Amino acid sequence: MTNAPESAPASDFVRDRIRADLQSGKVQQVVTRFPPEPNGYLHLGHAKAITLSFSVAQEFGGRCNLRMDDTNPAAEDQEYVEAIQADVRWLGFQWDAMYYAADYFDQIYAWAERLVEKGLAYVDDQNADQIAATRGTVTTPGTPSPYRNRTPAENLELLRAMKAGKFGDGQKVLRAKIDMAHANLNLRDPVMYRIRHLHHQRTGDTWCIYPMYDWAHGQSDSIEGITHSLCTLEFEHHRPLYDWFCDSLGIYKPQQIEFARLNVEYMLTSKRKLLQLVEGKHVQGWDDPRLPTLRGLRRRGYPPQALVAFCKHVGVAKFNSTHEIGLLEFYVRDHLNKHAQRRMAVLDPLELVIENWPSDAAGKPVVELVEAQNNPEDPAAGARQVPFSGSLWIERDDFLEAPPKDFYRLAPGREVRLRAGYFVTCTGVDKDAAGKVTRVRASYDPLSKGGNAADGRKVKGTIHWVSKAHAVDAEVRLYEHLFTHPDPASADGGDFLALLNPNSQRIVRGKLEPSLGNAEGGLHVQFERLGYFYCDHRDSRPGQPVFHRTVGLKDSWHKAQQKVSGKK
Ligand code: ATP
Ligand code: MG
């Protein structure tokens, strides 16, 4: 059995901060939230944010909300709202309350009027380009808008007219009046509201002005009494603005804490880029098993427990880094090793005929049942009976006509164990006109049933097999990385489409042992010696299962770690 990597640290800077806030009495009960924008499906990066916010709340006896950050109707959809809820539940988390930022639009608007009245916000007639052009740079201050000194009364009237739909899209914006020379560009009079005559999936046509992220997020957190607003590092430079809005309004101010985004080799964890892959039909939809969306990972057979264990192991850090995909696969294997039953399947079949196999009185080959363990890691999983006969499928690469010395599988004159079956010795081969081996001939040792010879003789190799007369045909989908480069988002000038792996999916017809004939969507199994596989929900039919290869058996990540640490 594999050893789990060093477990996640019991404390990190997020938890240390929370603990200190509880101890000092600043916070009585921890309240966190996960705030996705319903404009796409959740991916592995979100799993990290979800795991963090929900586990922190659990660990400290607090609460965690799910909040749809639905302030921009342009790309949002009810379909995503439902998918997000289902995906969070699939990961194993349950929110204490579910909210929508759109439900706070009235309150947020009332607060905007308050800032206007206080002389802390103004209506600007400049368009987006002009605002961008006058923002200045890190080394030069911005230029104040000619509309910056409108009176509060004038601003209030204009803001109300904006809300009432008197202006067209982009004609006016509401800006916070902070400091056009501020060292942090986010504080150079940021836009709070823009005009968008758009239908919103929740508020319908009630609004034609919509708040910007910075002008809605902290306010939503404040309304919900969030104590620790955990977000990714790119928001670090927005925190002064988050604080400024709460302070200027004189409302409760949550503590924003930033942590590093999750990046995993060969994967893209950006909704925008994933959308490009889906819309460009480079993959077969949001749940394509090659995608790092939670739907894709689920369809591939990644157990949610493994994703959460991975996210916990990765932990939280203050700097962005990229994790090896082998680490994620380690957790997937670790879980499946304990929970997935073993079965035999041959994916590249070659016939093996046992020439001394007995026939019954009618001249038909005898069929015997042999007993195979369902999971050596879990005695409670029991055993099953597998039919064995004189004509079997074996894996083509388990036979070599002219093998090197250290090839411990089948070859002329060599003996191997057929898993849970018998010892067989290769006696010859049949070939087609092109010289390709079409059939391997062998003799078996009747005194080796179950896989052990009566005389104690040992063999070095054990191979898997499926009885030809009993085999179930199945489509098996084999996956490789979706990209040929470990960092597809940054390599090649960011043209990740040029880095798509043309061989990321290969479909084969396999021969499965008969107990898999009725496999149902959702079943995890280990095909002995081949890897972990998952029965597809959507494409499987009774008697015709479709399997995805979740992950192979070879654990290169763990081996490399042991080498580094000098362990065996
Ligand atoms: P994208 O920018 O790719 O569209 P997003 O970050 O804007 O994605 P949201 O739905 O707004 O997606 O994110 C919800 C929460 O998930 C945010 O708090 C965000 O910081 C977090 N999150 C998103 N991607 C990652 C990631 N790769 N690692 C960790 N957290 C993430
Ligand atoms: Mg976002």
mmCIF file of N, CA and C and ligand atoms in Angstrom, residues 34-37 43 45-46 48-49 230-232 235 259-262 269-272, ligand 1:
data_model
loop_
_atom_site.group_PDB
_atom_site.id
_atom_site.type_symbol
_atom_site.label_atom_id
_atom_site.label_comp_id
_atom_site.label_asym_id
_atom_site.label_seq_id
_atom_site.Cartn_x
_atom_site.Cartn_y
_atom_site.Cartn_z
ATOM 1 N N PHE A 34 -18.138 30.998 -0.464
ATOM 2 C CA PHE A 34 -17.546 30.710 -1.771
ATOM 3 C C PHE A 34 -18.394 31.475 -2.783
ATOM 4 N N PRO A 35 -17.776 32.392 -3.530
ATOM 5 C CA PRO A 35 -18.546 33.319 -4.364
ATOM 6 C C PRO A 35 -18.310 33.186 -5.873
ATOM 7 N N PRO A 36 -18.738 32.106 -6.492
ATOM 8 C CA PRO A 36 -18.500 31.972 -7.937
ATOM 9 C C PRO A 36 -19.408 32.887 -8.757
ATOM 10 N N GLU A 37 -18.883 33.300 -9.899
ATOM 11 C CA GLU A 37 -19.732 34.002 -10.845
ATOM 12 C C GLU A 37 -20.377 32.932 -11.729
ATOM 13 N N HIS A 43 -14.059 24.459 -11.927
ATOM 14 C CA HIS A 43 -12.903 23.632 -12.286
ATOM 15 C C HIS A 43 -12.078 23.313 -11.044
ATOM 16 N N GLY A 45 -9.405 24.489 -9.923
ATOM 17 C CA GLY A 45 -8.986 25.666 -9.147
ATOM 18 C C GLY A 45 -10.067 26.061 -8.150
ATOM 19 N N HIS A 46 -11.310 26.009 -8.589
ATOM 20 C CA HIS A 46 -12.408 26.329 -7.664
ATOM 21 C C HIS A 46 -12.468 25.317 -6.528
ATOM 22 N N LYS A 48 -10.126 24.101 -4.973
ATOM 23 C CA LYS A 48 -9.219 24.554 -3.913
ATOM 24 C C LYS A 48 -9.884 25.639 -3.063
ATOM 25 N N ALA A 49 -10.511 26.619 -3.745
ATOM 26 C CA ALA A 49 -11.168 27.708 -3.022
ATOM 27 C C ALA A 49 -12.330 27.164 -2.176
ATOM 28 N N LEU A 230 -12.057 34.941 1.848
ATOM 29 C CA LEU A 230 -10.862 34.321 1.275
ATOM 30 C C LEU A 230 -10.934 34.376 -0.243
ATOM 31 N N CYS A 231 -9.914 34.910 -0.860
ATOM 32 C CA CYS A 231 -9.921 35.039 -2.316
ATOM 33 C C CYS A 231 -8.510 34.855 -2.851
ATOM 34 N N THR A 232 -8.377 34.834 -4.150
ATOM 35 C CA THR A 232 -7.071 34.550 -4.739
ATOM 36 C C THR A 232 -6.217 35.816 -4.841
ATOM 37 N N PHE A 235 -6.469 39.595 -6.106
ATOM 38 C CA PHE A 235 -7.299 40.612 -5.449
ATOM 39 C C PHE A 235 -6.557 41.367 -4.342
ATOM 40 N N PHE A 259 -4.982 34.166 -1.102
ATOM 41 C CA PHE A 259 -4.124 32.973 -1.162
ATOM 42 C C PHE A 259 -3.828 32.677 -2.634
ATOM 43 N N ALA A 260 -2.838 31.814 -2.867
ATOM 44 C CA ALA A 260 -2.389 31.550 -4.244
ATOM 45 C C ALA A 260 -3.409 30.733 -5.027
ATOM 46 N N ARG A 261 -3.512 31.022 -6.293
ATOM 47 C CA ARG A 261 -4.358 30.221 -7.188
ATOM 48 C C ARG A 261 -3.763 28.840 -7.329
ATOM 49 N N LEU A 262 -4.606 27.888 -7.641
ATOM 50 C CA LEU A 262 -4.119 26.540 -7.914
ATOM 51 C C LEU A 262 -3.782 26.433 -9.401
ATOM 52 N N THR A 269 -6.721 26.248 -15.742
ATOM 53 C CA THR A 269 -7.761 26.512 -14.750
ATOM 54 C C THR A 269 -8.178 27.972 -14.875
ATOM 55 N N SER A 270 -8.736 28.269 -16.008
ATOM 56 C CA SER A 270 -9.332 29.584 -16.220
ATOM 57 C C SER A 270 -10.601 29.359 -17.022
ATOM 58 N N LYS A 271 -11.697 29.893 -16.501
ATOM 59 C CA LYS A 271 -12.986 29.653 -17.163
ATOM 60 C C LYS A 271 -12.990 30.142 -18.599
ATOM 61 N N ARG A 272 -12.348 31.292 -18.795
ATOM 62 C CA ARG A 272 -12.335 31.899 -20.125
ATOM 63 C C ARG A 272 -11.655 30.963 -21.138
HETATM 64 P P1 ATP B 1 -11.793 32.872 -14.303
HETATM 65 O O1 ATP B 1 -11.053 34.135 -13.992
HETATM 66 O O2 ATP B 1 -10.958 31.771 -14.791
HETATM 67 O O3 ATP B 1 -13.020 33.073 -15.119
HETATM 68 P P2 ATP B 1 -12.692 33.230 -11.696
HETATM 69 O O4 ATP B 1 -11.600 33.173 -10.730
HETATM 70 O O5 ATP B 1 -13.124 34.591 -12.067
HETATM 71 O O6 ATP B 1 -12.319 32.335 -12.913
HETATM 72 P P3 ATP B 1 -15.018 32.892 -10.142
HETATM 73 O O7 ATP B 1 -16.238 32.105 -10.401
HETATM 74 O O8 ATP B 1 -15.148 34.358 -10.085
HETATM 75 O O9 ATP B 1 -13.955 32.437 -11.207
HETATM 76 O O10 ATP B 1 -14.278 32.351 -8.850
HETATM 77 C C1 ATP B 1 -14.903 32.015 -7.656
HETATM 78 C C2 ATP B 1 -13.858 31.860 -6.591
HETATM 79 O O11 ATP B 1 -12.952 30.822 -6.953
HETATM 80 C C3 ATP B 1 -13.027 33.122 -6.451
HETATM 81 O O12 ATP B 1 -12.892 33.406 -5.062
HETATM 82 C C4 ATP B 1 -11.709 32.772 -7.057
HETATM 83 O O13 ATP B 1 -10.674 33.454 -6.432
HETATM 84 C C5 ATP B 1 -11.620 31.260 -6.849
HETATM 85 N N1 ATP B 1 -10.781 30.632 -7.868
HETATM 86 C C6 ATP B 1 -10.935 30.682 -9.202
HETATM 87 N N2 ATP B 1 -9.929 30.052 -9.837
HETATM 88 C C7 ATP B 1 -9.107 29.568 -8.861
HETATM 89 C C8 ATP B 1 -7.883 28.832 -8.866
HETATM 90 N N3 ATP B 1 -7.287 28.453 -9.990
HETATM 91 N N4 ATP B 1 -7.335 28.506 -7.671
HETATM 92 C C9 ATP B 1 -7.928 28.871 -6.526
HETATM 93 N N5 ATP B 1 -9.069 29.573 -6.453
HETATM 94 C C10 ATP B 1 -9.660 29.936 -7.599
#
